CSV table of C-alpha atoms in Angstrom, one decimal:
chain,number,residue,atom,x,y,z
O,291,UNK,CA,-10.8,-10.7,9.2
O,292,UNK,CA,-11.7,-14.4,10.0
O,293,UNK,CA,-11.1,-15.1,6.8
O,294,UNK,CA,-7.6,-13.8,6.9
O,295,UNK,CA,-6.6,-15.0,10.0
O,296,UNK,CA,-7.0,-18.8,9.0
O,297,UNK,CA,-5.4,-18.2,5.7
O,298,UNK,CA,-2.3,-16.4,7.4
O,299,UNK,CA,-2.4,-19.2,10.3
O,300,UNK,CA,-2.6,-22.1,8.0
O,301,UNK,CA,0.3,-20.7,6.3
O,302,UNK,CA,2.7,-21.6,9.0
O,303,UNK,CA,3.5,-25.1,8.4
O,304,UNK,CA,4.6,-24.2,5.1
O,305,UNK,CA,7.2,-21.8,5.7
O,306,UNK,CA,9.4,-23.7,7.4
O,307,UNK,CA,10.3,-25.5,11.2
O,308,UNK,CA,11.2,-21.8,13.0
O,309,UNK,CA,13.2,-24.3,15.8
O,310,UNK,CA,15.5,-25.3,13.6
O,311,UNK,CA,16.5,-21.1,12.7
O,312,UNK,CA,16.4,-20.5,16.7
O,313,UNK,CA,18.5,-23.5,17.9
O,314,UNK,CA,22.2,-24.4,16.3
O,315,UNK,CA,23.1,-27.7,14.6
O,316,UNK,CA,24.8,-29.0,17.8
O,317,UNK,CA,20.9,-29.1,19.2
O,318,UNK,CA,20.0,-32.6,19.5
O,319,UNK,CA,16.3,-33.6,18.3
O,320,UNK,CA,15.0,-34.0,21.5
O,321,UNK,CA,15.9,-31.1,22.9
O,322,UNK,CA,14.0,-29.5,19.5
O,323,UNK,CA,11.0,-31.4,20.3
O,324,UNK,CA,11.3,-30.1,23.7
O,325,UNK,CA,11.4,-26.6,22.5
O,326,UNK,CA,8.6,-27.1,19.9
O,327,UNK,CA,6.4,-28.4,22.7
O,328,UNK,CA,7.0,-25.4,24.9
O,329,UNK,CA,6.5,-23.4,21.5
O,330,UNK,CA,2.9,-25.4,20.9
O,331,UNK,CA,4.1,-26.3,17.7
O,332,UNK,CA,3.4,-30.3,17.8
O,333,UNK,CA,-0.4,-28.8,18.7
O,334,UNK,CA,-3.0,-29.8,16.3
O,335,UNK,CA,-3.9,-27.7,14.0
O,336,UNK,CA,-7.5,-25.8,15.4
O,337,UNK,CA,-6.0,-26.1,19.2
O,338,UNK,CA,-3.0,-24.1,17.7
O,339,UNK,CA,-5.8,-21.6,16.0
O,340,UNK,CA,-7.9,-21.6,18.3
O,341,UNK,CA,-5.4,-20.3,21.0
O,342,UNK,CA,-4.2,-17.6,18.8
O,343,UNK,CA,-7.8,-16.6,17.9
O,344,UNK,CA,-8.3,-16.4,21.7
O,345,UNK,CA,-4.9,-14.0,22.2
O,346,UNK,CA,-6.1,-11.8,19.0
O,347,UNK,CA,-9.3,-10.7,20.2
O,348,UNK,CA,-7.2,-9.2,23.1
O,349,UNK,CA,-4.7,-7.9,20.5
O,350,UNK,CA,-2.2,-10.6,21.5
O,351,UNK,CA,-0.8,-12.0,18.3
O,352,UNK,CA,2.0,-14.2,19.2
O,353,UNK,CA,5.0,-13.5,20.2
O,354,UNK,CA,8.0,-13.2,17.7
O,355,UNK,CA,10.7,-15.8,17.7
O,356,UNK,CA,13.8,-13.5,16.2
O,357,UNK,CA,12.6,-10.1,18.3
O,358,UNK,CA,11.2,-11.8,21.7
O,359,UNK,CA,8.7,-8.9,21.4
O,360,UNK,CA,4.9,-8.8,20.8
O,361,UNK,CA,4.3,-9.7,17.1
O,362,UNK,CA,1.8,-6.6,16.9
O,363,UNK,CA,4.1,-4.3,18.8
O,364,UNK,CA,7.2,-4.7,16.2
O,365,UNK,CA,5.2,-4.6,13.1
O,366,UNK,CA,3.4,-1.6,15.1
O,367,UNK,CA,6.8,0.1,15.0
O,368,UNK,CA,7.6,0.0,11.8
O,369,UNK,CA,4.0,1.1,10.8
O,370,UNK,CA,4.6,4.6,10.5
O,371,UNK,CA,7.7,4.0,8.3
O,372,UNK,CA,5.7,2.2,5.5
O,373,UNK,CA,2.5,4.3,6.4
O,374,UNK,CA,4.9,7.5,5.2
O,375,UNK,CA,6.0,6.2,2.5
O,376,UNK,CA,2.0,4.7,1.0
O,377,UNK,CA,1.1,8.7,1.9
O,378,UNK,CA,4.1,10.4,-0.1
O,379,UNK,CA,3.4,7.7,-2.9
O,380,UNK,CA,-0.6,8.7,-3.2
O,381,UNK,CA,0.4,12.7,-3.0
O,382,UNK,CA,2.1,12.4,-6.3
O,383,UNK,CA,0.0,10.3,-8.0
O,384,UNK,CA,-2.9,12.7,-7.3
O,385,UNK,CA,-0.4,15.7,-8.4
O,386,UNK,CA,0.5,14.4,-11.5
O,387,UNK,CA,-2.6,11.4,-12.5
O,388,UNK,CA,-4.8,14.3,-12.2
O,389,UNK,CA,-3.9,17.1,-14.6
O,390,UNK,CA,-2.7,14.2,-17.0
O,391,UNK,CA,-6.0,12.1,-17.1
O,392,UNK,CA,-7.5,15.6,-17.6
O,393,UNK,CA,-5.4,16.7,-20.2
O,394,UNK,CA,-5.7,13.2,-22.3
O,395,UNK,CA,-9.6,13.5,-22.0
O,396,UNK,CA,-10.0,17.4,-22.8
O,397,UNK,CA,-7.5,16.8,-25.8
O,398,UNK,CA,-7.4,13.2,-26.9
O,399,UNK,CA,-6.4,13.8,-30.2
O,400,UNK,CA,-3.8,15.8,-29.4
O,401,UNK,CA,-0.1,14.6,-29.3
O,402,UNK,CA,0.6,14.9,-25.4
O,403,UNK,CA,-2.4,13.2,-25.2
O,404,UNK,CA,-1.7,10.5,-27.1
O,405,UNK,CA,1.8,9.9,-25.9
O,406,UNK,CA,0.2,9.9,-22.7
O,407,UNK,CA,-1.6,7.0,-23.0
O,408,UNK,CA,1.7,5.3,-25.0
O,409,UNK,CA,3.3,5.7,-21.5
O,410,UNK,CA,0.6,4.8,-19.7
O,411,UNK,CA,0.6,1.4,-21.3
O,412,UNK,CA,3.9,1.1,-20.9
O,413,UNK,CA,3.9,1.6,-16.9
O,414,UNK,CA,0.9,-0.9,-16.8
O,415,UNK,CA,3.3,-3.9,-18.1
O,416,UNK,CA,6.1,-2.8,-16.0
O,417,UNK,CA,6.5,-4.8,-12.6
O,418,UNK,CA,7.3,-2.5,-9.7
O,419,UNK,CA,10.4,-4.1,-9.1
O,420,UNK,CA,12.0,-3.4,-12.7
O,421,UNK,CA,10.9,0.2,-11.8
O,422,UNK,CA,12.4,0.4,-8.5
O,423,UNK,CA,15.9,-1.1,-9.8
O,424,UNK,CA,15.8,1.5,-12.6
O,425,UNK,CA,15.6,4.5,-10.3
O,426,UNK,CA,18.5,3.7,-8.6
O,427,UNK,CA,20.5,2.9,-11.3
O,428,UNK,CA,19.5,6.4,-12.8
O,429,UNK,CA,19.3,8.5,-10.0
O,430,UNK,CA,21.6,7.0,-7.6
O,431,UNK,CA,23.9,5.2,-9.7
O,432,UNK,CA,24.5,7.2,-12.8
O,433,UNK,CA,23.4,11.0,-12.1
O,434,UNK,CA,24.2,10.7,-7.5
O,435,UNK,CA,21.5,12.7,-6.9
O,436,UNK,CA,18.8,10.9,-4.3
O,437,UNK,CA,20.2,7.9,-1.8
O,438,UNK,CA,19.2,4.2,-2.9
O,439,UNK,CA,18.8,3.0,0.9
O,440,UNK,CA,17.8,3.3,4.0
O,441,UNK,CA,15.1,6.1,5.6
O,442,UNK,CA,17.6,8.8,6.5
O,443,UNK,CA,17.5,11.3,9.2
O,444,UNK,CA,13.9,11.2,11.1
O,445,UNK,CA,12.2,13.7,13.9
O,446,UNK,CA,10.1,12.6,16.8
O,447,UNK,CA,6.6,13.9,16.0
O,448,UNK,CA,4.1,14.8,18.8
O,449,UNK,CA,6.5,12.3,21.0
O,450,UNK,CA,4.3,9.5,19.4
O,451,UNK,CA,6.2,8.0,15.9
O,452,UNK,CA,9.4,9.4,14.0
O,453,UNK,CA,8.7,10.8,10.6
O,454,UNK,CA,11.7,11.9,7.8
O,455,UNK,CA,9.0,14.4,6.2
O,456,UNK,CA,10.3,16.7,8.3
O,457,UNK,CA,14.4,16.8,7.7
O,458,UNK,CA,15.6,17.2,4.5
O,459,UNK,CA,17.8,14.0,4.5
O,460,UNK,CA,14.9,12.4,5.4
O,461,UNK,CA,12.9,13.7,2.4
O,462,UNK,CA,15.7,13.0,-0.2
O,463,UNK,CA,15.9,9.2,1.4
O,464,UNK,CA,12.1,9.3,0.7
O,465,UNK,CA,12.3,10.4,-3.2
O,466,UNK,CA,12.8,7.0,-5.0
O,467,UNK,CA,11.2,4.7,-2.5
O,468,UNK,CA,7.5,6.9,-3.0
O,469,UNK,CA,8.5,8.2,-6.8
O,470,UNK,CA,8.6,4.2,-7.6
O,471,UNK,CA,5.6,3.5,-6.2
O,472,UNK,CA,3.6,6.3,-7.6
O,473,UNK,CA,5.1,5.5,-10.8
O,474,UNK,CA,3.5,2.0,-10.3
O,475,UNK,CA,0.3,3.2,-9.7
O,476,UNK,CA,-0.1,6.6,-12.2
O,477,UNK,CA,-1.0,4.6,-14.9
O,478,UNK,CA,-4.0,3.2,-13.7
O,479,UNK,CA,-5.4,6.8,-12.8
O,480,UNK,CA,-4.3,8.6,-15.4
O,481,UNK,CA,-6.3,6.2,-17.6
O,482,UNK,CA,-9.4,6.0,-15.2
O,483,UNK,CA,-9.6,9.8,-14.6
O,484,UNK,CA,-9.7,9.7,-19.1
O,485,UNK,CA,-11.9,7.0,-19.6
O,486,UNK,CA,-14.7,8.7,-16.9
O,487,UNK,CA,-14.3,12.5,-17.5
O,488,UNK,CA,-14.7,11.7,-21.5
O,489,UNK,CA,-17.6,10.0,-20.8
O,490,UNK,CA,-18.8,12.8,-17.9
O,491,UNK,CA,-18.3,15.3,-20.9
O,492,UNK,CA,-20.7,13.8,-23.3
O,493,UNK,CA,-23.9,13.8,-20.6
O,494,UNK,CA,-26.8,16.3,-20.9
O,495,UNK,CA,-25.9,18.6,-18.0
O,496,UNK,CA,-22.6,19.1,-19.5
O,497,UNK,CA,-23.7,20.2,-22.8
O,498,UNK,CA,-26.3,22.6,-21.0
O,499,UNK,CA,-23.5,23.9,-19.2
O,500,UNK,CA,-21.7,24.9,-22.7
O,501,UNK,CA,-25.5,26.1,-23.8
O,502,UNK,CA,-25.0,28.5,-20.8
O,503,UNK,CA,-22.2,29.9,-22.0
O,504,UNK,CA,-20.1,28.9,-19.2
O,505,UNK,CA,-16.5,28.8,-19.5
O,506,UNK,CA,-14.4,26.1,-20.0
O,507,UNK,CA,-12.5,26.4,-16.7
O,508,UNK,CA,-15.4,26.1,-14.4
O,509,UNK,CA,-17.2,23.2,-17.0
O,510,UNK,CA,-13.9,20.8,-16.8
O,511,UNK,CA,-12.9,21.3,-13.1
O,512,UNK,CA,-16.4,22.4,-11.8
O,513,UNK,CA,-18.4,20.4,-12.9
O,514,UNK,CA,-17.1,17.2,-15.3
O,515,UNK,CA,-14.2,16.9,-12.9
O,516,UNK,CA,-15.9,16.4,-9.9
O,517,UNK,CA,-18.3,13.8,-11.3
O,518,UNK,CA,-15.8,12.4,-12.8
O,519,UNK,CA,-14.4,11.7,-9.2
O,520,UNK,CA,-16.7,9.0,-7.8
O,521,UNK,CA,-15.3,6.0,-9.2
O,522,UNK,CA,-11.8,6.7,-8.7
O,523,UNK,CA,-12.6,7.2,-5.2
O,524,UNK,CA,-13.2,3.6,-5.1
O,525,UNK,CA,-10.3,2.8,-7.7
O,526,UNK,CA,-8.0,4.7,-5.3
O,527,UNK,CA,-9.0,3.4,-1.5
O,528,UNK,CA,-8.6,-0.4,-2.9
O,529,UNK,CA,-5.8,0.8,-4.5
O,530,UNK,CA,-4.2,2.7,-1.5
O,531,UNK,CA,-4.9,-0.9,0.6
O,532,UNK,CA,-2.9,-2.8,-2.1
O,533,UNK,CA,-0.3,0.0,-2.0
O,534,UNK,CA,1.1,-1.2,1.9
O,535,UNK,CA,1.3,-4.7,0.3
O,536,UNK,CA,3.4,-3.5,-2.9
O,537,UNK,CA,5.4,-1.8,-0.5
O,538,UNK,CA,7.2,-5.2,-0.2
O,539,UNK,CA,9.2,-5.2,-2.8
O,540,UNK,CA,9.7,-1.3,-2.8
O,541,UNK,CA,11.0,-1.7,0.8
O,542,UNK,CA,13.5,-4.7,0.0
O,543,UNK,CA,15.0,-2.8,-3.3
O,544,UNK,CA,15.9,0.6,-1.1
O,545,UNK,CA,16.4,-1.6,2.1
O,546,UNK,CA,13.5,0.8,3.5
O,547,UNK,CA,12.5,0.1,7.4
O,548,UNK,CA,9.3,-0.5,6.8
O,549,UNK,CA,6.2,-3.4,7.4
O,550,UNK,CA,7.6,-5.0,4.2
O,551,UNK,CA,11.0,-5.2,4.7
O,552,UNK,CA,10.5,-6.4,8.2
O,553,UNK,CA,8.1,-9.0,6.5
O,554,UNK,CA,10.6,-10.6,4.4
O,555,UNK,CA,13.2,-10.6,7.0
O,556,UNK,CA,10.7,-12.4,8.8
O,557,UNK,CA,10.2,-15.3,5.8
O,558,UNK,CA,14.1,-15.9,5.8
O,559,UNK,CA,14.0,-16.4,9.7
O,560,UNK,CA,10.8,-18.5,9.9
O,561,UNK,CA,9.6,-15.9,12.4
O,562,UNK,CA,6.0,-17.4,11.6
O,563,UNK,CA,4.3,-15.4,14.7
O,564,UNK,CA,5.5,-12.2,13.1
O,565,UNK,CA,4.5,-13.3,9.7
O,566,UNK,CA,1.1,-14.2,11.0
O,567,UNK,CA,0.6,-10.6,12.4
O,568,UNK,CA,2.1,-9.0,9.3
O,569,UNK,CA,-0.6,-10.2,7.0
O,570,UNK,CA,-3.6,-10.0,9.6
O,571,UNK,CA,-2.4,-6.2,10.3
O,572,UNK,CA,-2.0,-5.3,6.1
O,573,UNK,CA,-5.9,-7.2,6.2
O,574,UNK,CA,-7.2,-5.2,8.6
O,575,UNK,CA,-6.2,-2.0,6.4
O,576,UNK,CA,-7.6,-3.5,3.2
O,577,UNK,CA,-10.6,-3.5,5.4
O,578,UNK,CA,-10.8,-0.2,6.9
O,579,UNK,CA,-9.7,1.3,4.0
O,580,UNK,CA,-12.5,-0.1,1.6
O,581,UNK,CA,-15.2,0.4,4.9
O,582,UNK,CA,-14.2,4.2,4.5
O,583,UNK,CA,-14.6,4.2,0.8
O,584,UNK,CA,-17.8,3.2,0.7
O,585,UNK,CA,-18.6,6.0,3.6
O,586,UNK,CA,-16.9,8.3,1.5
O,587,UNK,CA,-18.5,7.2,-1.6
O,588,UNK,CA,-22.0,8.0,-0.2
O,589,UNK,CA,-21.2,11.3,1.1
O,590,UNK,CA,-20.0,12.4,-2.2
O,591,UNK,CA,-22.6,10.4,-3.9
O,592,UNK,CA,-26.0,11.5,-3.0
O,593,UNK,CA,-27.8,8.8,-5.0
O,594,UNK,CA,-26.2,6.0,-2.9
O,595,UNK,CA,-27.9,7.6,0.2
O,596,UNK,CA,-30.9,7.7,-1.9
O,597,UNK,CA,-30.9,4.0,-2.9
O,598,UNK,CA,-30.0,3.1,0.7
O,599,UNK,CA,-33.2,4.3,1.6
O,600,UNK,CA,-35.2,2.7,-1.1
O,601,UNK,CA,-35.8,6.3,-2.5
C-alpha cells in the first residue's frame, strides 16, 4: 500500500496544473501562484507526500478540487455502484464458465466442446471495450431491448447504500454493463476450469473412484470438480481485484455511476486529489482481495495448512 501510494502520488505532476481547470483565463499568474501556494502545490515533492501520508493514516486523502468534498468520501459514494456491478459480473461468469469448462473437459472431442474453446479464443483477443460497444449496438441499438446508459431506478438498502438489484429498471440498466464484463472475463475460466479438471480426471483417486463403480455424476462434480477448484480460486480473487479496474472503461461506454467513471471525469478535470484516492482505494481491494484468497485457499486446501506447519 506504500508502494501504491507513491506511485499514485508521484503521478500528479503529470496529469496536469489542476489551477489552471479551477480558475478562468481572466486569472492573472499571480493570483494562480497564490492559489497553488494555498493548494501546497509549489511544495517539494516528499513535503507534499509526506503530508498526504500523514492525512491517510487518518483516512484523510485530500480534498477534491471539482467536488470540495473528501477525496475518500466521493469515491466512497460511488463504491457501491461499481461494487454491484464487479458482483453481477462474477455471478454469471460462475453460472455459465462453470458448466462450460466442465463440459469442454468431460467431452473434449466433442463438437460443443470444441467450438467452445473456438470462442473462447476468440473472447481472449477481444478488448473489453470492442465488447462493450457491440452490446449496445445489438441490444440497444438494433433489437431495443436493455438501456445503453446510466444505473436506472435504485432502492435505499438497510438505509446504508442504494442498490438497482432490487427494481426491475434497475436490473435491466444493469444487463449490458455486467453481461460485458463477464463476457471479458468467461474465457479465461472456461479454459482454466478445462485445462485443471482434465488433468484432475486423469489422477489415481479418480480412476479408483470409476474402479468403485461410482457414478459419473458424483465422480465429475463430487469429486474432480471440487479439486479442480483450488486454483481458480486464486485465478478468480486476482481476477475479481482486476475486475473494479476494467470497470473503467465498462463504466465510460454505458456512462455507469460508478468508481471508474468518476475516475476519468476526474483525469479530464485534473482533480489530482480524487485521482490519488481512486487508485490507492482500487489498491487496497487488490490487496484484500488476494489477502482473502490466500485464507480461502488454505481452508479449502488442507495441504497448505500442512506445509505452513512444516508438516
Amino acid at each position: 500500500m506504500i508502494i501504491i501510494s507513491l506511485i499514485s502520488f508521484a503521478i500528479q505532476d503529470k496529469l496536469g496544473d489542476p489551477v489552471q481547470q479551477m480558475v478562468g483565463m481572466t486569472v492573472s499568474q499571480e493570483e494562480r501562484n497564490q492559489i497553488r501556494d494555498e493548494l501546497g502545490l509549489n511544495d517539494g515533492f516528499f513535503l507534499q507526500y509526506w503530508r498526504f501520508a500523514k492525512g491517510a493514516i487518518h483516512g484523510d486523502l485530500g480534498t477534491s478540487y471539482y467536488y470540495k468534498e473528501p477525496a475518500l468520501n466521493v469515491i466512497l459514494e460511488k463504491l457501491p455502484a461499481t461494487l454491484e456491478l464487479a458482483f453481477c459480473a462474477i455471478v454469471l461468469v460462475v453460472i455459465v464458465a462453470t458448466p462450460c469448462g466442465v463440459l469442454a473437459a468431460i467431452k473434449p472431442r466433442h463438437i460443443l466442446s470444441r467450438l467452445l474453446m473456438v470462442i473462447s479464443s476468440v473472447g481472449l483477443s477481444v478488448p473489453i471495450f470492442i465488447i462493450a460497444i457491440l452490446m449496445v449496438y445489438i441490444f440497444s441499438i438494433e433489437l431495443n431491448i436493455a438501456p445503453s446508459f446510466g444505473r436506472g431506478q435504485t432502492k435505499e438498502v438497510f438505509g446504508l447504500w442504494e442498490s438497482g438489484l432490487f427494481t426491475k429498471d434497475g436490473l435491466k440498466h444493469l444487463l449490458l454493463p455486467s453481461l460485458s464484463l463477464a463476457i471479458a472475463l468467461m474465457p479465461i475460466f472456461v479454459r482454466l476450469i478445462r485445462a485443471e479438471m482434465m488433468e484432475v480426471l486423469q489422477s489415481e483417486y479418480i480412476r479408483f473412484a470409476w474402479s468403485k463403480g461410482l457414478s459419473a455424476r458424483r465422480i465429475y462434480f463430487k469429486h474432480a470438480l471440487k479439486n479442480t477448484m483450488l486454483p481458480v480460486i486464486t485465478v478468480g480473487g486476482i481476477q475479481a481485484g482486476t475486475l473494479v479496474a476494467y470497470t473503467i472503461l465498462t463504466e465510460t461506454i454505458f456512462q455507469w455511476p460508478g468508481m471508474g467513471f468518476l475516475f476519468m471525469d476526474a483525469v479530464s478535470r485534473v482533480d489530482t486529489p480524487l485521482v490519488s484516492a481512486y487508485l490507492i482505494v482500487v489498491g487496497g481491494i487488490f490487496v484484500i482481495t488476494n489477502t482473502l484468497v490466500d485464507l480461502i485457499y488454505g481452508l479449502v486446501n488442507p495441504t497448505v495448512r500442512l506445509a505452513s506447519h512444516g508438516l
